[in-house]
Short mmCIF file of C-alpha atoms in Angstrom, two decimals:
data_model
loop_
_atom_site.label_atom_id
_atom_site.label_comp_id
_atom_site.label_asym_id
_atom_site.label_seq_id
_atom_site.Cartn_x
_atom_site.Cartn_y
_atom_site.Cartn_z
CA MET A 1 50.24 154.97 164.97
CA ALA A 2 52.11 152.28 163.05
CA SER A 3 54.70 149.97 165.25
CA HIS A 4 58.27 149.93 164.05
CA ARG A 5 58.88 146.87 164.83
CA LYS A 6 59.08 144.39 162.29
CA SER A 7 57.26 141.09 162.02
CA ARG A 8 57.55 137.65 163.31
CA PRO A 9 58.31 134.79 160.06
CA THR A 10 55.37 132.85 160.24
CA GLY A 11 57.78 129.34 159.57
CA THR A 12 58.78 127.40 162.15
CA ARG A 13 61.88 127.79 164.47
CA VAL A 14 64.13 124.34 165.37
CA ALA A 15 66.83 124.90 167.43
CA GLY A 16 66.96 128.20 166.32
CA ILE A 17 67.41 127.56 162.67
CA ARG A 18 64.25 128.29 159.73
CA THR A 19 63.58 125.24 158.55
CA PRO A 20 63.17 127.09 154.86
CA ALA A 21 67.27 128.06 155.42
CA LEU A 22 67.55 124.74 155.83
CA ALA A 23 66.39 123.00 153.44
CA THR A 24 67.53 125.37 150.29
CA ALA A 25 71.09 124.52 151.50
CA ALA A 26 70.25 120.68 151.92
CA LEU A 27 69.44 121.51 147.99
CA THR A 28 72.15 123.32 147.17
CA SER A 29 74.62 120.43 148.82
CA VAL A 30 73.01 117.82 146.38
CA ALA A 31 72.95 119.79 143.52
CA LEU A 32 76.66 120.93 143.61
CA LEU A 33 77.49 117.03 144.85
CA SER A 34 75.30 116.20 141.35
CA GLN A 35 77.12 118.54 139.70
CA THR A 36 80.35 116.65 140.66
CA ALA A 37 79.70 113.53 139.97
CA THR A 38 78.66 114.04 136.44
CA ALA A 39 81.68 116.38 135.83
CA ALA A 40 83.83 114.03 137.10
CA PRO A 41 85.44 111.46 134.52
CA THR A 42 84.44 107.56 134.52
CA ASP A 43 86.00 104.99 132.64
CA ASP A 44 83.10 104.83 130.98
CA ASP A 45 82.99 107.99 129.34
CA ARG A 46 87.17 107.42 127.69
CA PRO A 47 87.45 105.19 124.34
CA SER A 48 88.54 102.03 124.59
CA LEU A 49 92.09 100.60 123.73
CA GLU A 50 91.28 99.03 120.99
CA GLU A 51 88.93 102.74 119.71
CA VAL A 52 91.58 104.23 119.88
CA GLU A 53 93.72 102.72 117.94
CA LYS A 54 91.37 102.15 114.90
CA LYS A 55 90.63 106.13 115.45
CA VAL A 56 94.95 106.88 115.13
CA GLY A 57 95.47 104.11 111.94
CA ASP A 58 92.18 106.17 110.56
CA LEU A 59 94.13 108.97 110.88
CA TYR A 60 97.16 107.38 109.49
CA ARG A 61 95.45 106.50 106.20
CA GLN A 62 94.03 109.71 106.38
CA ALA A 63 97.33 111.03 106.62
CA GLY A 64 98.03 108.94 103.47
CA SER A 65 95.44 109.54 101.11
CA ALA A 66 96.50 113.71 102.14
CA THR A 67 99.72 113.20 101.20
CA GLU A 68 99.25 111.53 98.17
CA LYS A 69 97.00 114.42 97.38
CA TYR A 70 99.81 116.64 99.10
CA ASN A 71 102.34 114.95 96.04
CA ALA A 72 100.15 115.42 92.95
CA ALA A 73 99.45 119.25 93.89
CA LYS A 74 103.15 119.44 93.90
CA GLU A 75 103.67 118.00 91.05
CA LYS A 76 101.10 119.61 89.14
CA THR A 77 102.98 123.22 90.60
CA SER A 78 105.95 122.41 89.26
CA LYS A 79 104.98 121.84 85.91
CA GLN A 80 102.38 124.44 85.83
CA ARG A 81 105.49 127.02 87.42
CA LYS A 82 107.89 125.79 84.46
CA ARG A 83 105.15 126.56 81.52
CA VAL A 84 104.43 129.62 83.20
CA ASP A 85 108.27 130.68 82.75
CA THR A 86 108.22 129.38 79.43
CA LEU A 87 105.15 131.12 78.30
CA LEU A 88 106.56 134.37 80.06
CA ASP A 89 109.88 133.90 78.13
CA ASP A 90 107.84 133.23 74.96
CA VAL A 91 106.10 136.56 75.33
CA ALA A 92 109.29 138.40 76.29
CA GLU A 93 111.14 137.16 72.81
CA ARG A 94 107.46 138.43 70.85
CA THR A 95 107.17 141.58 72.25
CA GLN A 96 110.46 142.19 71.18
CA LYS A 97 109.91 141.22 67.28
CA LEU A 98 106.42 143.27 67.62
CA ASN A 99 108.43 146.40 68.67
CA GLU A 100 110.93 146.06 65.57
CA ALA A 101 108.39 145.16 63.33
CA ARG A 102 106.54 148.28 64.54
CA GLU A 103 110.33 150.13 63.60
CA GLU A 104 110.12 148.45 60.26
CA LEU A 105 106.70 150.06 59.33
CA GLY A 106 107.88 153.77 60.82
CA SER A 107 110.87 153.68 58.04
CA PHE A 108 108.98 153.15 55.62
CA ALA A 109 106.31 155.30 56.22
CA SER A 110 109.55 157.58 56.74
CA ALA A 111 110.63 156.67 53.22
CA GLN A 112 107.28 156.46 51.97
CA TYR A 113 107.14 160.86 52.61
CA ARG A 114 110.37 161.53 51.87
CA THR A 115 110.14 159.96 48.12
CA GLY A 116 107.22 161.92 47.81
CA SER A 117 104.99 158.55 46.80
CA THR A 118 101.89 160.12 48.15
CA VAL A 119 101.38 162.33 45.64
CA PRO A 120 99.62 161.33 42.18
CA GLU A 121 102.30 159.73 39.05
CA THR A 122 101.31 162.26 36.90
CA ALA A 123 102.83 164.82 39.42
CA THR A 124 105.69 162.79 40.10
CA PHE A 125 106.01 162.42 36.16
CA LEU A 126 105.79 166.17 35.70
CA LEU A 127 108.30 166.65 38.97
CA ALA A 128 111.14 164.58 37.31
CA ASP A 129 114.47 165.59 36.44
CA SER A 130 114.32 163.18 33.95
CA PRO A 131 111.95 160.47 32.26
CA GLN A 132 114.83 158.05 33.26
CA ASP A 133 114.35 159.64 37.19
CA TYR A 134 110.28 158.68 36.86
CA VAL A 135 111.43 155.79 35.89
CA ASP A 136 113.81 154.32 38.69
CA ARG A 137 112.34 156.63 40.81
CA ALA A 138 108.38 154.39 40.22
CA HIS A 139 110.43 151.10 40.38
CA LEU A 140 112.18 151.82 44.41
CA MET A 141 107.98 152.15 44.91
CA ASP A 142 106.87 149.63 43.46
CA ARG A 143 109.36 147.31 45.72
CA LEU A 144 109.06 149.77 48.32
CA THR A 145 105.21 148.74 48.35
CA GLY A 146 106.29 144.83 48.39
CA ARG A 147 108.48 145.08 51.40
CA GLN A 148 105.94 147.38 53.55
CA LYS A 149 102.58 144.64 52.37
CA GLY A 150 104.73 142.16 53.57
CA ALA A 151 106.38 144.06 56.45
CA VAL A 152 102.23 144.84 57.67
CA ASP A 153 100.96 141.54 57.18
CA ASP A 154 104.43 139.89 59.90
CA TYR A 155 102.86 142.81 62.18
CA VAL A 156 99.78 141.55 62.02
CA THR A 157 100.49 138.16 62.85
CA GLN A 158 103.02 138.74 65.32
CA GLN A 159 100.33 141.36 67.25
CA SER A 160 98.07 138.45 67.47
CA GLU A 161 100.24 136.06 68.36
CA THR A 162 101.51 138.00 71.14
CA ILE A 163 97.93 139.02 72.37
CA GLU A 164 97.12 135.46 72.16
CA LYS A 165 100.30 134.13 74.16
CA ARG A 166 99.86 136.92 76.77
CA GLN A 167 95.95 135.63 77.69
CA GLU A 168 97.47 132.18 77.57
CA ALA A 169 100.29 133.05 80.11
CA THR A 170 97.75 134.99 82.64
CA GLU A 171 95.44 131.87 81.88
CA SER A 172 98.77 128.92 83.22
CA LEU A 173 99.26 132.50 86.52
CA GLN A 174 95.33 131.71 87.00
CA THR A 175 96.35 127.54 86.90
CA LEU A 176 99.53 127.81 89.23
CA THR A 177 97.78 130.39 91.80
CA GLU A 178 94.76 126.95 92.46
CA SER A 179 97.67 124.31 91.96
CA GLN A 180 99.31 126.23 95.12
CA SER A 181 96.52 126.76 97.22
CA ASP A 182 95.87 123.15 96.66
CA LEU A 183 99.26 122.59 97.76
CA LYS A 184 98.90 124.38 100.69
CA THR A 185 95.25 122.63 101.97
CA ALA A 186 97.06 119.27 101.82
CA LYS A 187 99.91 120.51 103.83
CA ALA A 188 97.47 121.64 106.00
CA THR A 189 95.43 118.51 105.83
CA VAL A 190 98.26 116.48 106.72
CA GLN A 191 99.74 118.01 109.56
CA LYS A 192 96.53 118.24 111.14
CA LYS A 193 95.97 114.16 110.58
CA LEU A 194 99.60 113.83 112.66
CA ALA A 195 99.01 116.40 115.07
CA THR A 196 95.51 114.79 116.03
CA ALA A 197 96.95 110.90 116.20
CA ARG A 198 100.21 112.22 118.19
CA GLU A 199 97.73 113.81 120.37
CA LEU A 200 95.70 110.67 121.12
CA LEU A 201 98.75 108.76 121.34
CA SER A 202 100.21 110.97 124.16
CA GLU A 203 97.22 110.45 126.20
CA LEU A 204 97.92 106.73 126.61
CA THR A 205 98.87 105.86 129.90
CA ALA A 206 101.95 102.97 130.44
CA GLU A 207 99.53 100.37 130.81
CA GLU A 208 97.83 101.40 127.88
CA LYS A 209 100.86 101.78 125.24
CA ALA A 210 101.73 98.22 126.50
CA ARG A 211 98.24 96.85 125.96
CA LEU A 212 98.28 98.47 122.82
CA ALA A 213 101.62 97.09 121.54
CA ALA A 214 99.65 93.26 122.71
CA ILE A 215 97.10 94.43 120.06
CA GLU A 216 99.87 95.15 117.39
CA LYS A 217 102.42 92.29 118.00
CA ARG A 218 98.40 90.20 117.90
CA LYS A 219 97.90 91.65 114.12
CA GLN A 220 101.82 90.99 113.19
CA GLU A 221 101.18 87.59 113.52
CA GLU A 222 98.23 87.69 112.32
CA ALA A 223 99.92 88.96 109.07
CA ALA A 224 103.05 86.54 108.91
CA ARG A 225 100.85 83.72 109.25
CA LYS A 226 98.65 84.20 106.13
CA ALA A 227 101.80 85.41 103.94
CA ALA A 228 102.87 81.84 105.05
CA GLU A 229 99.72 81.09 103.66
CA LEU A 230 100.14 82.99 100.56
CA ALA A 231 103.99 82.06 99.97
CA LYS A 232 102.56 77.79 99.82
CA GLN A 233 100.34 78.79 97.71
CA GLN A 234 102.23 80.15 95.32
CA ALA A 235 105.12 77.82 95.53
CA GLU A 236 102.44 74.63 95.25
CA GLU A 237 101.35 77.22 92.10
CA ARG A 238 104.68 77.21 90.46
CA LYS A 239 105.74 73.20 91.30
CA ARG A 240 102.11 72.79 89.46
CA GLN A 241 103.23 74.48 86.65
CA GLU A 242 107.04 73.33 86.30
CA GLU A 243 105.49 69.86 85.88
CA ALA A 244 102.94 71.13 83.08
CA ASP A 245 105.45 72.90 81.62
CA ARG A 246 107.64 69.46 82.29
CA GLN A 247 105.13 66.90 80.99
CA GLU A 248 104.62 69.17 78.16
CA SER A 249 108.22 69.71 76.95
CA ASP A 250 108.36 65.21 77.32
CA ALA A 251 105.82 65.48 75.08
CA SER A 252 107.15 67.78 72.55
CA SER A 253 110.20 66.34 72.61
CA GLY A 254 109.16 62.39 72.47
CA SER A 255 107.02 64.13 68.94
CA SER A 256 109.50 65.54 67.33
CA GLY A 257 112.47 63.28 67.32
CA SER A 258 116.14 63.74 68.41
CA ALA A 259 115.64 67.10 66.48
CA GLY A 260 113.11 68.84 69.11
CA ALA A 261 115.04 67.65 71.92
CA GLY A 262 115.91 70.15 74.55
CA GLY A 263 113.21 72.62 72.43
CA THR A 264 111.05 75.25 74.84
CA ASP A 265 107.02 75.36 73.96
CA THR A 266 106.82 79.18 74.63
CA GLU A 267 102.84 78.97 74.29
CA THR A 268 102.65 77.21 77.99
CA GLY A 269 100.83 79.99 79.90
CA SER A 270 103.09 79.58 82.33
CA THR A 271 102.86 82.69 85.37
CA THR A 272 106.62 82.32 85.76
CA PRO A 273 107.46 85.68 85.26
CA ASP A 274 109.88 87.20 81.76
CA SER A 275 113.89 87.21 82.02
CA SER A 276 113.99 91.50 81.28
CA TYR A 277 111.16 91.46 84.21
CA GLY A 278 112.85 89.68 86.48
CA THR A 279 115.88 91.76 85.20
CA LYS A 280 114.49 95.01 86.29
CA ALA A 281 112.84 93.92 89.41
CA GLU A 282 115.48 92.38 91.27
CA LYS A 283 117.20 95.90 91.18
CA ALA A 284 113.80 97.87 92.17
CA LEU A 285 114.25 94.92 95.00
CA ALA A 286 118.30 96.01 95.68
CA PHE A 287 117.57 99.84 95.58
CA ALA A 288 114.54 98.61 97.87
CA ARG A 289 116.04 97.15 100.06
CA ALA A 290 119.42 99.44 100.68
CA GLN A 291 117.03 101.84 101.78
CA ILE A 292 115.63 99.67 104.53
CA GLY A 293 116.25 101.64 108.30
CA LYS A 294 115.13 105.12 106.35
CA PRO A 295 112.31 107.72 108.43
CA TYR A 296 108.89 107.76 106.37
CA VAL A 297 108.90 111.56 105.58
CA TRP A 298 105.01 112.53 104.14
CA GLY A 299 106.23 114.42 100.54
CA ALA A 300 109.90 112.70 100.49
CA THR A 301 111.31 110.47 97.87
CA GLY A 302 114.64 109.83 98.99
CA PRO A 303 117.69 109.78 99.34
CA ASP A 304 117.29 110.34 103.62
CA SER A 305 113.54 109.87 103.26
CA TYR A 306 110.90 108.40 101.73
CA ASP A 307 106.69 107.99 101.81
CA CYS A 308 105.74 105.45 99.66
CA SER A 309 105.05 106.25 96.95
CA GLY A 310 108.25 108.40 96.55
CA LEU A 311 109.65 104.51 97.53
CA THR A 312 108.45 102.63 94.61
CA GLN A 313 109.20 105.16 92.27
CA ALA A 314 112.59 105.69 93.40
CA ALA A 315 113.22 101.74 93.78
CA TRP A 316 112.20 101.08 89.98
CA LYS A 317 114.08 104.04 88.23
CA ASN A 318 116.99 102.50 89.65
CA ALA A 319 115.84 99.89 87.25
CA GLY A 320 114.80 102.11 84.45
CA VAL A 321 111.74 102.08 84.40
CA THR A 322 110.08 105.69 84.72
CA LEU A 323 106.37 105.47 87.41
CA PRO A 324 104.64 108.67 88.03
CA ARG A 325 104.76 110.42 91.45
CA THR A 326 101.53 109.16 93.47
CA THR A 327 99.84 106.17 94.31
CA TYR A 328 96.62 107.51 91.96
CA ASP A 329 99.00 107.16 88.73
CA GLN A 330 100.97 104.48 89.46
CA VAL A 331 98.48 102.14 89.91
CA ASP A 332 97.76 102.67 86.32
CA ALA A 333 101.27 102.37 84.89
CA GLY A 334 101.33 98.65 84.97
CA THR A 335 99.26 95.09 84.36
CA THR A 336 96.76 94.41 86.88
CA VAL A 337 97.47 90.87 88.61
CA PRO A 338 95.74 88.26 91.44
CA VAL A 339 97.57 88.29 94.46
CA SER A 340 98.25 84.55 93.99
CA GLN A 341 100.24 85.97 90.90
CA ALA A 342 102.30 88.64 92.61
CA GLN A 343 105.89 88.49 91.64
CA PRO A 344 108.73 90.16 93.22
CA GLY A 345 109.06 93.98 91.95
CA ASP A 346 104.60 94.16 91.35
CA LEU A 347 103.52 96.77 93.24
CA VAL A 348 100.63 96.42 95.87
CA PHE A 349 98.08 99.03 96.60
CA PHE A 350 96.01 99.37 99.59
CA TYR A 351 92.92 100.65 100.76
CA ASP A 352 89.87 102.34 98.68
CA ASP A 353 91.29 105.26 98.40
CA LEU A 354 95.00 103.88 96.91
CA SER A 355 97.00 105.58 99.75
CA HIS A 356 99.47 103.53 100.25
CA VAL A 357 102.03 101.22 98.13
CA GLY A 358 104.54 99.09 99.04
CA LEU A 359 107.25 96.60 96.77
CA TYR A 360 106.37 93.40 96.46
CA ILE A 361 109.68 90.56 97.47
CA GLY A 362 108.15 87.54 97.33
CA ASN A 363 106.42 85.17 99.54
CA GLY A 364 103.62 87.09 100.62
CA MET A 365 105.84 89.93 101.40
CA MET A 366 106.75 93.69 100.59
CA ILE A 367 108.83 96.89 101.50
CA HIS A 368 107.29 99.66 101.99
CA ALA A 369 107.70 102.88 103.50
CA PRO A 370 104.19 102.27 106.37
CA LYS A 371 103.67 105.83 108.02
CA PRO A 372 105.19 108.71 109.86
CA GLY A 373 106.84 107.64 112.36
CA ALA A 374 108.11 104.58 111.62
CA TYR A 375 111.30 103.28 108.70
CA VAL A 376 111.75 101.91 105.38
CA ARG A 377 110.72 97.67 106.81
CA GLU A 378 109.96 94.43 105.51
CA GLU A 379 106.74 93.58 106.60
CA SER A 380 103.70 91.28 106.01
CA ILE A 381 101.30 92.50 102.14
CA PHE A 382 98.31 91.53 105.51
CA TYR A 383 99.84 93.99 107.72
CA ASP A 384 96.12 95.62 108.17
CA GLY A 385 94.39 92.69 107.14
CA GLU A 386 93.13 91.40 103.62
CA SER A 387 90.64 92.84 102.86
CA SER A 388 92.50 96.62 103.12
CA ILE A 389 94.51 95.08 100.35
CA HIS A 390 93.03 96.83 96.75
CA SER A 391 94.98 95.18 93.91
CA VAL A 392 98.47 94.21 92.76
CA VAL A 393 100.04 95.55 89.73
CA ARG A 394 103.60 94.80 87.31
CA PRO A 395 104.36 97.65 86.02
CA ALA A 396 107.43 96.22 83.53
#
């Protein structure tokens, strides 16, 4: 007869606890502690402050690049919308003329039916009341046939042109739709980059923000030092040029006698700006200075806020010079000169993707609309390092 009692486990008991259970509990505790230790954030997992600064800087530059793409798409959309409106108006006008030509053809058909022009000439002669009546009717039909031919030709031409314009309007509408899509994409990209940058900055502690400000201060001091070096270099170059001009002027005066006194050599190759450029540059700079303190807003062209290319465009517009809307086009709107020969009013472009531009004011300094959260200000052209400078362009 089988026993109803449960068999004892064969494992060894210690103080009333089975050894396998104790081992399992211990291993579980170790595993949990290990997982907790692994999951807990450590200082080594956090990016360094320098890495955060670089990441934020990269995001702002990417947002600047996306802003210029947004500006280009917006400008293209505006132009395309005007073109579509013009084409649609043209198509409507041509359609009206086509309808009028069709009505004219209808009237000719009715007249032809009433005069019996489809009847053979012999029958028409026989049916006429008199020979004179036949002559009059034949003369009228000759004139009517000439007008009919002109009307038919005109109708065919207008019909062909109207079809062509309708096709052109359809294609322009498609291009407009694509431009609007590009505009939407560029806008979303800017917003995403800026949101990521703000999120990174919001996660910094007060101490980290203070350290970041100290790093930024050191960068500004270095930028100011580089600007001072450029200013000194440019001053020395101007002095050498002025001395060379003076010596050449003295030599010219001596060789030409009293008749040549006070003459000026116009072929010295001086880098001194001509008076017309200087006058325009002063107007552009006066406008830019008046905007200092206004906020940077991406896509803005004034008067209450600006992005970088919006500011330079508005400044030179004040001087009577029309610049394109985007940095990509502004860089081709003048003559490229070396940084060492930059003059007040010149445009200074930054980064390989040409995502930023400022207005040179002399002594290594510029006025620019820096980035979201900042305001139009004067700053060294070396604000992000010498390597960030792409080119200098003289626009007028």
